[in-house]
Every structure is written in C-alpha cells, then in structure tokens.
Amino acid sequence: MINFKNTRLVGHRGARSEVLENTLSGFEHAHRLQPRGLAGIEFDVQLTSDGHLVIFHDETLQRLCGLPSRIDQLNLIEIQRHLQSGHQIITLDKLSQALSTSADRPSVLKSSASQVLSTAQRRAQNNLLGLPNKPSLTETTDLKLPTHALTEFTHIELEIKTHNRTDYPKLIKALKRYLIDSPLAGLPIVLTSFDVQLLAQLQRDRLLTHIPRGLLTRTPELLVTAPNTALQLGCTQIGIYYPLLSQSVIEHCHRYNLPVSAWTVNDIEVIKQLITWQVDVIITDIPSQLL
C-alpha cells in the first residue's frame, strides 16, 4: 500500500485496466474503491452528429466495437446499435439519469459471458434483417448507479474531446444541456481539454464559466508556456503527461497556484516519486493495485 499523503488518486476512464473503460460498470467499480482512498475518476465525452455527448474516448468505434466509423459522423441511434464488450455506449445525460433515478436500484449488474454472447448474436441478427436494436434487460441494467456513486468522490475530471471537425457552437450547447441544472451540476467536476479554443469559449460563456477548467498538455514545447496559458484561460488546474514532470515543473505550477494532475501513471516507483514531488493528482489505470 502506497502512502499518498496529500496526493489524490483518480481512476483513468473509471479504472481502465480493471473494468471496461468509460462505462457505468467501471464507475461503480471505482466507487467501491472510494472507501480505500480513491479520490475520483476521469472520463471522456465527445459530440455525436446529432448533438449528444457520449462517454467515449476514441474518435472512431474501431478499437472497442470493431468499426472504423467516426463518432462525429454518427447519430446516437447508430452509435448505440453497437456494444463494447456487452456494454452500451452511454451519453452524459444517461449518467445524469442514473444518478437521479437509481436510489432504490441495485448497483451495476455484471453480464455473464453467455448473456453478452446472446446479446451480440441478437444484435447481429437484427442488423442483417434491418431490424432496430433495442436495449435488452441486461443492457438496461447497465444504466443503474447508486445515487452516491459519484457524489462521494472529491475530484472528477471530465475530458472534452475535440478535433479539426468540431462544431464548437453545437458542443457548447450540448455541454449546457447536460451540465446546467442537472444532477451532474452538484459533482466536483473539472472540465479538461487540450483545446485552447474550447477552453476560451468555456471561459466566455455566461452559464459554463463557473465550472472549473483544466488545461491538458502533452509536449515539452507546450509545457513551457502552459502555466501562463492556463491562467489566461481562467483554468484552476493543469494536467501534464507524466514523463514531462519534474519537481521543478510542479513547483513552478504551484507558484502560479495551479494544482498539477499527472496522467496516466501505472508505474509504482514513478507514482512514489511524484508523491514525493507533491503532485496534486495522479491518474491511473490500476487503482486497485495502489490502494
């Protein structure tokens, strides 16, 4: 067991190496680690062609669903025809609904291998016949979370994925719809992004500007100016690809009152070093092994 002192441990995409990433099952798994010291989770959202925010990391469905189709070129119905290891790709509003309506529901139920296979076969047959694929009971139960599953966390990083095709007005509209006056508004969420243009728009927006923001950086060149950029954008933290970190980098960010979030760290010795350097947050795929 590692003594994290004042450093908070956060599960990457839920707990990516332990449960399927960016799913309610993964978030529930992370929640079960909260009493052992897990401070929170990180997860990703991106915009569909019809203006929904799906909780998904990749630009395409290739890695997790075996299809080369891009998320931004598909509508939600098209995306949810496909399962990722038996799990439906969910939207940010489904996460909100799960939090607001599941107080008396059981925790996330895990599908057996036979259930997953049966669901996949049913969907494949329906696709061949041109029939709609409605969620099965197994898939529907994947949309249940205890209401306290995320509220007990002290740190949640919501990374907003963008690309050179991003429709920024549509993205801002979707973020307002999902984050303002919803159960998610009460969570300790930080909106993170590599996209300076998006962060600037969030800063200017009257309804979204109050939500904490974090600038992400992955290259040495951008790291040089990252603290100043983060401050200009009104960010409250900075997320740095961990090989770029040193004690001097962390101390420099702290001089600007910018907490540092290190991503994505799975090496135990590196984690111990980062704790010694007083990094504020460590994002990892393997929280169970560290607590």
PDB file of C-alpha atoms in Angstrom:
ATOM      1  CA  MET A   1       0.000   0.000   0.000  1.00  0.00           C
ATOM      2  CA  ILE A   2       1.293   3.432  -1.000  1.00  0.00           C
ATOM      3  CA  ASN A   3       1.080   6.412   1.326  1.00  0.00           C
ATOM      4  CA  PHE A   4      -0.423   9.081  -0.925  1.00  0.00           C
ATOM      5  CA  LYS A   5      -0.110  11.817   1.713  1.00  0.00           C
ATOM      6  CA  ASN A   6      -1.760  14.887   0.143  1.00  0.00           C
ATOM      7  CA  THR A   7      -1.853  13.489  -3.394  1.00  0.00           C
ATOM      8  CA  ARG A   8      -5.233  12.364  -4.703  1.00  0.00           C
ATOM      9  CA  LEU A   9      -5.543   9.177  -6.745  1.00  0.00           C
ATOM     10  CA  VAL A  10      -8.002   9.197  -9.660  1.00  0.00           C
ATOM     11  CA  GLY A  11      -9.121   6.282 -11.843  1.00  0.00           C
ATOM     12  CA  HIS A  12      -8.457   6.750 -15.556  1.00  0.00           C
ATOM     13  CA  ARG A  13     -11.657   6.293 -17.608  1.00  0.00           C
ATOM     14  CA  GLY A  14     -13.085   4.732 -14.448  1.00  0.00           C
ATOM     15  CA  ALA A  15     -10.399   2.105 -13.920  1.00  0.00           C
ATOM     16  CA  ARG A  16      -9.329   1.244 -17.444  1.00  0.00           C
ATOM     17  CA  SER A  17      -7.139  -1.802 -16.767  1.00  0.00           C
ATOM     18  CA  GLU A  18      -9.627  -3.346 -14.336  1.00  0.00           C
ATOM     19  CA  VAL A  19     -13.098  -2.782 -15.841  1.00  0.00           C
ATOM     20  CA  LEU A  20     -14.137  -1.713 -19.343  1.00  0.00           C
ATOM     21  CA  GLU A  21     -13.339   1.967 -19.724  1.00  0.00           C
ATOM     22  CA  ASN A  22     -15.903   4.771 -19.681  1.00  0.00           C
ATOM     23  CA  THR A  23     -18.825   2.577 -18.592  1.00  0.00           C
ATOM     24  CA  LEU A  24     -21.136   2.724 -15.613  1.00  0.00           C
ATOM     25  CA  SER A  25     -19.721  -0.638 -14.548  1.00  0.00           C
ATOM     26  CA  GLY A  26     -16.295   0.966 -14.460  1.00  0.00           C
ATOM     27  CA  PHE A  27     -17.590   3.925 -12.469  1.00  0.00           C
ATOM     28  CA  GLU A  28     -19.277   1.618  -9.974  1.00  0.00           C
ATOM     29  CA  HIS A  29     -16.023  -0.361  -9.640  1.00  0.00           C
ATOM     30  CA  ALA A  30     -14.211   2.904  -8.917  1.00  0.00           C
ATOM     31  CA  HIS A  31     -16.876   3.813  -6.378  1.00  0.00           C
ATOM     32  CA  ARG A  32     -16.192   0.580  -4.493  1.00  0.00           C
ATOM     33  CA  LEU A  33     -12.578   1.728  -4.162  1.00  0.00           C
ATOM     34  CA  GLN A  34     -13.566   5.084  -2.671  1.00  0.00           C
ATOM     35  CA  PRO A  35     -13.527   3.837   0.951  1.00  0.00           C
ATOM     36  CA  ARG A  36      -9.963   2.582   0.340  1.00  0.00           C
ATOM     37  CA  GLY A  37      -8.831   6.034  -0.745  1.00  0.00           C
ATOM     38  CA  LEU A  38      -9.725   6.557  -4.412  1.00  0.00           C
ATOM     39  CA  ALA A  39     -10.467  10.273  -4.744  1.00  0.00           C
ATOM     40  CA  GLY A  40     -12.343  10.167  -8.032  1.00  0.00           C
ATOM     41  CA  ILE A  41     -12.441   9.298 -11.710  1.00  0.00           C
ATOM     42  CA  GLU A  42     -11.538  10.712 -15.091  1.00  0.00           C
ATOM     43  CA  PHE A  43     -13.646  10.082 -18.182  1.00  0.00           C
ATOM     44  CA  ASP A  44     -14.122  11.389 -21.720  1.00  0.00           C
ATOM     45  CA  VAL A  45     -17.007  12.834 -23.708  1.00  0.00           C
ATOM     46  CA  GLN A  46     -17.368  13.720 -27.352  1.00  0.00           C
ATOM     47  CA  LEU A  47     -20.064  15.046 -29.645  1.00  0.00           C
ATOM     48  CA  THR A  48     -22.213  12.920 -31.962  1.00  0.00           C
ATOM     49  CA  SER A  49     -23.561  14.191 -35.272  1.00  0.00           C
ATOM     50  CA  ASP A  50     -26.962  14.895 -33.695  1.00  0.00           C
ATOM     51  CA  GLY A  51     -25.640  16.826 -30.701  1.00  0.00           C
ATOM     52  CA  HIS A  52     -25.366  14.215 -27.945  1.00  0.00           C
ATOM     53  CA  LEU A  53     -22.330  13.822 -25.691  1.00  0.00           C
ATOM     54  CA  VAL A  54     -21.282  10.189 -25.499  1.00  0.00           C
ATOM     55  CA  ILE A  55     -18.910   8.903 -22.845  1.00  0.00           C
ATOM     56  CA  PHE A  56     -16.245   7.506 -25.154  1.00  0.00           C
ATOM     57  CA  HIS A  57     -12.545   8.127 -25.692  1.00  0.00           C
ATOM     58  CA  ASP A  58     -11.662   7.281 -29.292  1.00  0.00           C
ATOM     59  CA  GLU A  59     -12.660   9.256 -32.377  1.00  0.00           C
ATOM     60  CA  THR A  60     -13.806   6.008 -34.018  1.00  0.00           C
ATOM     61  CA  LEU A  61     -15.509   2.778 -32.934  1.00  0.00           C
ATOM     62  CA  GLN A  62     -12.639   0.677 -34.302  1.00  0.00           C
ATOM     63  CA  ARG A  63     -10.803  -0.339 -31.117  1.00  0.00           C
ATOM     64  CA  LEU A  64     -13.791  -1.110 -28.910  1.00  0.00           C
ATOM     65  CA  CYS A  65     -16.507  -2.065 -31.415  1.00  0.00           C
ATOM     66  CA  GLY A  66     -14.537  -3.175 -34.485  1.00  0.00           C
ATOM     67  CA  LEU A  67     -15.895  -0.464 -36.784  1.00  0.00           C
ATOM     68  CA  PRO A  68     -13.922   2.345 -38.456  1.00  0.00           C
ATOM     69  CA  SER A  69     -16.858   4.787 -38.235  1.00  0.00           C
ATOM     70  CA  ARG A  70     -16.182   8.166 -36.611  1.00  0.00           C
ATOM     71  CA  ILE A  71     -18.222   9.286 -33.615  1.00  0.00           C
ATOM     72  CA  ASP A  72     -18.846  12.752 -35.070  1.00  0.00           C
ATOM     73  CA  GLN A  73     -20.321  11.241 -38.254  1.00  0.00           C
ATOM     74  CA  LEU A  74     -22.834   9.019 -36.432  1.00  0.00           C
ATOM     75  CA  ASN A  75     -26.028   9.872 -34.617  1.00  0.00           C
ATOM     76  CA  LEU A  76     -26.783   8.411 -31.214  1.00  0.00           C
ATOM     77  CA  ILE A  77     -29.067   5.664 -32.515  1.00  0.00           C
ATOM     78  CA  GLU A  78     -26.368   4.496 -34.923  1.00  0.00           C
ATOM     79  CA  ILE A  79     -23.740   4.510 -32.174  1.00  0.00           C
ATOM     80  CA  GLN A  80     -25.862   2.599 -29.691  1.00  0.00           C
ATOM     81  CA  ARG A  81     -26.514  -0.201 -32.161  1.00  0.00           C
ATOM     82  CA  HIS A  82     -23.040  -1.388 -31.291  1.00  0.00           C
ATOM     83  CA  LEU A  83     -21.870  -2.817 -27.975  1.00  0.00           C
ATOM     84  CA  GLN A  84     -18.427  -2.611 -26.429  1.00  0.00           C
ATOM     85  CA  SER A  85     -17.876  -5.985 -24.724  1.00  0.00           C
ATOM     86  CA  GLY A  86     -21.576  -6.242 -23.926  1.00  0.00           C
ATOM     87  CA  HIS A  87     -21.926  -2.658 -22.692  1.00  0.00           C
ATOM     88  CA  GLN A  88     -23.919   0.075 -24.376  1.00  0.00           C
ATOM     89  CA  ILE A  89     -22.113   3.332 -25.154  1.00  0.00           C
ATOM     90  CA  ILE A  90     -23.854   5.823 -22.895  1.00  0.00           C
ATOM     91  CA  THR A  91     -24.472   9.532 -23.032  1.00  0.00           C
ATOM     92  CA  LEU A  92     -23.722  12.129 -20.412  1.00  0.00           C
ATOM     93  CA  ASP A  93     -27.436  12.561 -19.804  1.00  0.00           C
ATOM     94  CA  LYS A  94     -27.781   8.819 -19.143  1.00  0.00           C
ATOM     95  CA  LEU A  95     -25.148   9.215 -16.447  1.00  0.00           C
ATOM     96  CA  SER A  96     -27.190  12.078 -15.037  1.00  0.00           C
ATOM     97  CA  GLN A  97     -30.382   9.997 -15.166  1.00  0.00           C
ATOM     98  CA  ALA A  98     -28.659   7.072 -13.494  1.00  0.00           C
ATOM     99  CA  LEU A  99     -27.645   9.312 -10.620  1.00  0.00           C
ATOM    100  CA  SER A 100     -31.051  10.910 -10.246  1.00  0.00           C
ATOM    101  CA  THR A 101     -33.329   7.861 -10.551  1.00  0.00           C
ATOM    102  CA  SER A 102     -31.478   4.897  -9.042  1.00  0.00           C
ATOM    103  CA  ALA A 103     -31.639   5.490  -5.295  1.00  0.00           C
ATOM    104  CA  ASP A 104     -33.515   2.243  -4.712  1.00  0.00           C
ATOM    105  CA  ARG A 105     -31.889   0.276  -7.506  1.00  0.00           C
ATOM    106  CA  PRO A 106     -29.160  -2.334  -7.123  1.00  0.00           C
ATOM    107  CA  SER A 107     -25.619  -1.492  -8.088  1.00  0.00           C
ATOM    108  CA  VAL A 108     -24.494  -2.109 -11.634  1.00  0.00           C
ATOM    109  CA  LEU A 109     -25.134  -5.703 -12.632  1.00  0.00           C
ATOM    110  CA  LYS A 110     -22.438  -7.567 -14.477  1.00  0.00           C
ATOM    111  CA  SER A 111     -23.396  -9.597 -17.552  1.00  0.00           C
ATOM    112  CA  SER A 112     -22.328 -13.185 -17.724  1.00  0.00           C
ATOM    113  CA  ALA A 113     -20.375 -14.362 -20.742  1.00  0.00           C
ATOM    114  CA  SER A 114     -23.453 -16.156 -22.092  1.00  0.00           C
ATOM    115  CA  GLN A 115     -25.567 -13.003 -21.736  1.00  0.00           C
ATOM    116  CA  VAL A 116     -23.012 -10.945 -23.606  1.00  0.00           C
ATOM    117  CA  LEU A 117     -22.806 -13.538 -26.376  1.00  0.00           C
ATOM    118  CA  SER A 118     -26.587 -13.786 -26.609  1.00  0.00           C
ATOM    119  CA  THR A 119     -26.936 -10.017 -26.851  1.00  0.00           C
ATOM    120  CA  ALA A 120     -24.250  -9.773 -29.524  1.00  0.00           C
ATOM    121  CA  GLN A 121     -25.875 -12.554 -31.565  1.00  0.00           C
ATOM    122  CA  ARG A 122     -29.301 -10.912 -31.288  1.00  0.00           C
ATOM    123  CA  ARG A 123     -27.925  -7.567 -32.423  1.00  0.00           C
ATOM    124  CA  ALA A 124     -26.028  -9.116 -35.336  1.00  0.00           C
ATOM    125  CA  GLN A 125     -29.168 -10.924 -36.495  1.00  0.00           C
ATOM    126  CA  ASN A 126     -31.235  -7.734 -36.224  1.00  0.00           C
ATOM    127  CA  ASN A 127     -28.628  -5.815 -38.208  1.00  0.00           C
ATOM    128  CA  LEU A 128     -28.775  -8.401 -41.004  1.00  0.00           C
ATOM    129  CA  LEU A 129     -32.572  -8.246 -41.055  1.00  0.00           C
ATOM    130  CA  GLY A 130     -32.646  -4.470 -40.881  1.00  0.00           C
ATOM    131  CA  LEU A 131     -34.482  -4.530 -37.558  1.00  0.00           C
ATOM    132  CA  PRO A 132     -33.934  -1.948 -34.787  1.00  0.00           C
ATOM    133  CA  ASN A 133     -31.758  -2.969 -31.865  1.00  0.00           C
ATOM    134  CA  LYS A 134     -33.467  -2.087 -28.593  1.00  0.00           C
ATOM    135  CA  PRO A 135     -31.533  -2.420 -25.348  1.00  0.00           C
ATOM    136  CA  SER A 136     -32.040  -5.749 -23.629  1.00  0.00           C
ATOM    137  CA  LEU A 137     -32.747  -6.073 -19.893  1.00  0.00           C
ATOM    138  CA  THR A 138     -29.050  -6.760 -19.372  1.00  0.00           C
ATOM    139  CA  GLU A 139     -28.066  -3.578 -21.203  1.00  0.00           C
ATOM    140  CA  THR A 140     -30.719  -1.548 -19.408  1.00  0.00           C
ATOM    141  CA  THR A 141     -29.395  -2.603 -16.009  1.00  0.00           C
ATOM    142  CA  ASP A 142     -26.058  -1.133 -17.081  1.00  0.00           C
ATOM    143  CA  LEU A 143     -27.777   2.239 -16.707  1.00  0.00           C
ATOM    144  CA  LYS A 144     -28.166   1.952 -12.950  1.00  0.00           C
ATOM    145  CA  LEU A 145     -25.859   3.579 -10.423  1.00  0.00           C
ATOM    146  CA  PRO A 146     -26.287   4.194  -6.716  1.00  0.00           C
ATOM    147  CA  THR A 147     -27.035   7.892  -6.309  1.00  0.00           C
ATOM    148  CA  HIS A 148     -23.990   8.287  -4.087  1.00  0.00           C
ATOM    149  CA  ALA A 149     -21.594   6.570  -6.505  1.00  0.00           C
ATOM    150  CA  LEU A 150     -20.090   9.807  -7.823  1.00  0.00           C
ATOM    151  CA  THR A 151     -21.173  12.255  -5.147  1.00  0.00           C
ATOM    152  CA  GLU A 152     -18.749  10.728  -2.645  1.00  0.00           C
ATOM    153  CA  PHE A 153     -15.788  11.480  -4.895  1.00  0.00           C
ATOM    154  CA  THR A 154     -13.829  14.665  -4.285  1.00  0.00           C
ATOM    155  CA  HIS A 155     -12.350  15.017  -7.790  1.00  0.00           C
ATOM    156  CA  ILE A 156     -13.832  14.199 -11.212  1.00  0.00           C
ATOM    157  CA  GLU A 157     -12.074  15.139 -14.435  1.00  0.00           C
ATOM    158  CA  LEU A 158     -14.321  15.267 -17.486  1.00  0.00           C
ATOM    159  CA  GLU A 159     -12.162  15.492 -20.596  1.00  0.00           C
ATOM    160  CA  ILE A 160     -13.880  17.048 -23.607  1.00  0.00           C
ATOM    161  CA  LYS A 161     -12.558  15.546 -26.838  1.00  0.00           C
ATOM    162  CA  THR A 162     -12.294  17.792 -29.907  1.00  0.00           C
ATOM    163  CA  HIS A 163     -10.728  17.597 -33.373  1.00  0.00           C
ATOM    164  CA  ASN A 164     -10.408  19.679 -36.541  1.00  0.00           C
ATOM    165  CA  ARG A 165     -14.043  18.946 -37.442  1.00  0.00           C
ATOM    166  CA  THR A 166     -15.534  20.030 -34.107  1.00  0.00           C
ATOM    167  CA  ASP A 167     -18.672  22.142 -34.278  1.00  0.00           C
ATOM    168  CA  TYR A 168     -17.984  24.410 -31.297  1.00  0.00           C
ATOM    169  CA  PRO A 169     -21.426  26.088 -31.047  1.00  0.00           C
ATOM    170  CA  LYS A 170     -23.087  22.660 -31.046  1.00  0.00           C
ATOM    171  CA  LEU A 171     -20.598  21.388 -28.449  1.00  0.00           C
ATOM    172  CA  ILE A 172     -21.155  24.365 -26.142  1.00  0.00           C
ATOM    173  CA  LYS A 173     -24.922  23.930 -26.482  1.00  0.00           C
ATOM    174  CA  ALA A 174     -24.639  20.244 -25.545  1.00  0.00           C
ATOM    175  CA  LEU A 175     -22.460  20.996 -22.519  1.00  0.00           C
ATOM    176  CA  LYS A 176     -25.037  23.496 -21.280  1.00  0.00           C
ATOM    177  CA  ARG A 177     -27.826  20.992 -21.734  1.00  0.00           C
ATOM    178  CA  TYR A 178     -26.041  18.274 -19.786  1.00  0.00           C
ATOM    179  CA  LEU A 179     -24.207  20.240 -17.095  1.00  0.00           C
ATOM    180  CA  ILE A 180     -26.520  23.101 -16.141  1.00  0.00           C
ATOM    181  CA  ASP A 181     -29.498  22.386 -13.864  1.00  0.00           C
ATOM    182  CA  SER A 182     -28.783  18.642 -13.821  1.00  0.00           C
ATOM    183  CA  PRO A 183     -27.670  16.188 -11.113  1.00  0.00           C
ATOM    184  CA  LEU A 184     -24.170  16.476 -12.602  1.00  0.00           C
ATOM    185  CA  ALA A 185     -24.030  20.139 -11.584  1.00  0.00           C
ATOM    186  CA  GLY A 186     -23.507  19.129  -7.962  1.00  0.00           C
ATOM    187  CA  LEU A 187     -20.486  16.922  -8.670  1.00  0.00           C
ATOM    188  CA  PRO A 188     -16.872  18.094  -8.158  1.00  0.00           C
ATOM    189  CA  ILE A 189     -16.263  18.192 -11.919  1.00  0.00           C
ATOM    190  CA  VAL A 190     -13.334  19.854 -13.671  1.00  0.00           C
ATOM    191  CA  LEU A 191     -13.725  20.253 -17.438  1.00  0.00           C
ATOM    192  CA  THR A 192     -10.382  19.426 -19.052  1.00  0.00           C
ATOM    193  CA  SER A 193      -9.167  19.750 -22.619  1.00  0.00           C
ATOM    194  CA  PHE A 194      -6.085  20.121 -24.802  1.00  0.00           C
ATOM    195  CA  ASP A 195      -8.104  22.539 -26.933  1.00  0.00           C
ATOM    196  CA  VAL A 196      -7.290  26.153 -26.090  1.00  0.00           C
ATOM    197  CA  GLN A 197     -10.081  27.395 -28.361  1.00  0.00           C
ATOM    198  CA  LEU A 198     -12.655  25.356 -26.455  1.00  0.00           C
ATOM    199  CA  LEU A 199     -11.334  26.469 -23.066  1.00  0.00           C
ATOM    200  CA  ALA A 200     -11.545  30.094 -24.187  1.00  0.00           C
ATOM    201  CA  GLN A 201     -15.171  29.617 -25.239  1.00  0.00           C
ATOM    202  CA  LEU A 202     -15.983  27.972 -21.907  1.00  0.00           C
ATOM    203  CA  GLN A 203     -14.398  30.926 -20.140  1.00  0.00           C
ATOM    204  CA  ARG A 204     -16.554  33.408 -22.076  1.00  0.00           C
ATOM    205  CA  ASP A 205     -19.822  31.521 -21.721  1.00  0.00           C
ATOM    206  CA  ARG A 206     -22.067  33.020 -19.040  1.00  0.00           C
ATOM    207  CA  LEU A 207     -23.512  29.678 -17.900  1.00  0.00           C
ATOM    208  CA  LEU A 208     -20.429  27.474 -18.162  1.00  0.00           C
ATOM    209  CA  THR A 209     -17.693  29.815 -16.949  1.00  0.00           C
ATOM    210  CA  HIS A 210     -18.306  28.921 -13.281  1.00  0.00           C
ATOM    211  CA  ILE A 211     -17.416  25.244 -13.865  1.00  0.00           C
ATOM    212  CA  PRO A 212     -13.719  24.666 -13.036  1.00  0.00           C
ATOM    213  CA  ARG A 213     -11.478  24.052 -16.055  1.00  0.00           C
ATOM    214  CA  GLY A 214      -8.129  22.394 -16.591  1.00  0.00           C
ATOM    215  CA  LEU A 215      -5.623  22.729 -19.430  1.00  0.00           C
ATOM    216  CA  LEU A 216      -4.061  19.465 -20.627  1.00  0.00           C
ATOM    217  CA  THR A 217      -0.580  19.387 -22.153  1.00  0.00           C
ATOM    218  CA  ARG A 218       1.476  16.574 -23.648  1.00  0.00           C
ATOM    219  CA  THR A 219       4.592  18.099 -25.261  1.00  0.00           C
ATOM    220  CA  PRO A 220       7.709  19.827 -23.883  1.00  0.00           C
ATOM    221  CA  GLU A 221       7.143  22.780 -26.226  1.00  0.00           C
ATOM    222  CA  LEU A 222       3.645  23.482 -24.910  1.00  0.00           C
ATOM    223  CA  LEU A 223       4.675  22.846 -21.313  1.00  0.00           C
ATOM    224  CA  VAL A 224       6.958  25.914 -21.367  1.00  0.00           C
ATOM    225  CA  THR A 225       4.006  28.272 -21.716  1.00  0.00           C
ATOM    226  CA  ALA A 226       1.280  26.046 -20.220  1.00  0.00           C
ATOM    227  CA  PRO A 227       1.033  27.784 -16.793  1.00  0.00           C
ATOM    228  CA  ASN A 228       0.620  31.227 -18.385  1.00  0.00           C
ATOM    229  CA  THR A 229      -1.851  29.856 -20.918  1.00  0.00           C
ATOM    230  CA  ALA A 230      -3.846  28.151 -18.179  1.00  0.00           C
ATOM    231  CA  LEU A 231      -4.045  31.371 -16.158  1.00  0.00           C
ATOM    232  CA  GLN A 232      -5.124  33.404 -19.190  1.00  0.00           C
ATOM    233  CA  LEU A 233      -7.913  30.884 -19.786  1.00  0.00           C
ATOM    234  CA  GLY A 234      -9.046  31.055 -16.167  1.00  0.00           C
ATOM    235  CA  CYS A 235      -8.122  27.415 -15.541  1.00  0.00           C
ATOM    236  CA  THR A 236      -7.926  26.125 -11.992  1.00  0.00           C
ATOM    237  CA  GLN A 237      -5.530  23.254 -12.689  1.00  0.00           C
ATOM    238  CA  ILE A 238      -3.120  21.895 -15.267  1.00  0.00           C
ATOM    239  CA  GLY A 239      -2.878  18.281 -16.458  1.00  0.00           C
ATOM    240  CA  ILE A 240       0.542  17.147 -17.637  1.00  0.00           C
ATOM    241  CA  TYR A 241       1.704  13.949 -19.350  1.00  0.00           C
ATOM    242  CA  TYR A 242       3.713  12.396 -16.537  1.00  0.00           C
ATOM    243  CA  PRO A 243       7.104  11.837 -18.324  1.00  0.00           C
ATOM    244  CA  LEU A 244       7.357  15.628 -18.631  1.00  0.00           C
ATOM    245  CA  LEU A 245       7.103  16.146 -14.881  1.00  0.00           C
ATOM    246  CA  SER A 246       9.903  17.012 -12.502  1.00  0.00           C
ATOM    247  CA  GLN A 247       9.949  18.574  -9.080  1.00  0.00           C
ATOM    248  CA  SER A 248      10.828  21.941 -10.603  1.00  0.00           C
ATOM    249  CA  VAL A 249       7.916  21.779 -13.063  1.00  0.00           C
ATOM    250  CA  ILE A 250       5.471  21.007 -10.247  1.00  0.00           C
ATOM    251  CA  GLU A 251       6.898  23.755  -8.034  1.00  0.00           C
ATOM    252  CA  HIS A 252       6.659  26.235 -10.929  1.00  0.00           C
ATOM    253  CA  CYS A 253       2.964  25.427 -11.428  1.00  0.00           C
ATOM    254  CA  HIS A 254       2.351  25.699  -7.694  1.00  0.00           C
ATOM    255  CA  ARG A 255       3.888  29.191  -7.694  1.00  0.00           C
ATOM    256  CA  TYR A 256       1.033  30.142 -10.003  1.00  0.00           C
ATOM    257  CA  ASN A 257      -1.437  28.397  -7.654  1.00  0.00           C
ATOM    258  CA  LEU A 258      -2.098  25.761 -10.304  1.00  0.00           C
ATOM    259  CA  PRO A 259      -2.564  22.209  -8.961  1.00  0.00           C
ATOM    260  CA  VAL A 260      -0.933  19.572 -11.169  1.00  0.00           C
ATOM    261  CA  SER A 261      -2.707  16.450 -12.407  1.00  0.00           C
ATOM    262  CA  ALA A 262      -0.323  13.763 -13.724  1.00  0.00           C
ATOM    263  CA  TRP A 263      -1.605  11.380 -16.417  1.00  0.00           C
ATOM    264  CA  THR A 264      -1.609   8.410 -16.942  1.00  0.00           C
ATOM    265  CA  VAL A 265       0.720   6.759 -14.391  1.00  0.00           C
ATOM    266  CA  ASN A 266       0.872   2.985 -13.846  1.00  0.00           C
ATOM    267  CA  ASP A 267       4.456   2.564 -12.654  1.00  0.00           C
ATOM    268  CA  ILE A 268       4.554   2.249  -8.864  1.00  0.00           C
ATOM    269  CA  GLU A 269       8.047   3.704  -8.486  1.00  0.00           C
ATOM    270  CA  VAL A 270       7.127   6.704 -10.632  1.00  0.00           C
ATOM    271  CA  ILE A 271       3.995   7.195  -8.535  1.00  0.00           C
ATOM    272  CA  LYS A 272       6.054   7.212  -5.347  1.00  0.00           C
ATOM    273  CA  GLN A 273       8.394   9.796  -6.888  1.00  0.00           C
ATOM    274  CA  LEU A 274       5.501  12.022  -7.938  1.00  0.00           C
ATOM    275  CA  ILE A 275       4.102  11.876  -4.414  1.00  0.00           C
ATOM    276  CA  THR A 276       7.490  12.947  -3.060  1.00  0.00           C
ATOM    277  CA  TRP A 277       7.418  15.864  -5.508  1.00  0.00           C
ATOM    278  CA  GLN A 278       3.970  16.775  -4.127  1.00  0.00           C
ATOM    279  CA  VAL A 279       1.986  16.363  -7.319  1.00  0.00           C
ATOM    280  CA  ASP A 280      -1.672  17.066  -6.565  1.00  0.00           C
ATOM    281  CA  VAL A 281      -3.452  14.352  -8.582  1.00  0.00           C
ATOM    282  CA  ILE A 282      -2.304  11.072 -10.085  1.00  0.00           C
ATOM    283  CA  ILE A 283      -4.495   9.494 -12.775  1.00  0.00           C
ATOM    284  CA  THR A 284      -4.016   5.734 -13.144  1.00  0.00           C
ATOM    285  CA  ASP A 285      -5.447   2.679 -14.922  1.00  0.00           C
ATOM    286  CA  ILE A 286      -4.757   0.427 -11.929  1.00  0.00           C
ATOM    287  CA  PRO A 287      -6.211   1.970  -8.774  1.00  0.00           C
ATOM    288  CA  SER A 288      -6.892  -1.399  -7.100  1.00  0.00           C
ATOM    289  CA  GLN A 289      -3.190  -2.247  -7.167  1.00  0.00           C
ATOM    290  CA  LEU A 290      -2.233   1.023  -5.499  1.00  0.00           C
ATOM    291  CA  LEU A 291      -4.708   1.198  -2.609  1.00  0.00           C
TER     292      LEU A 291
END
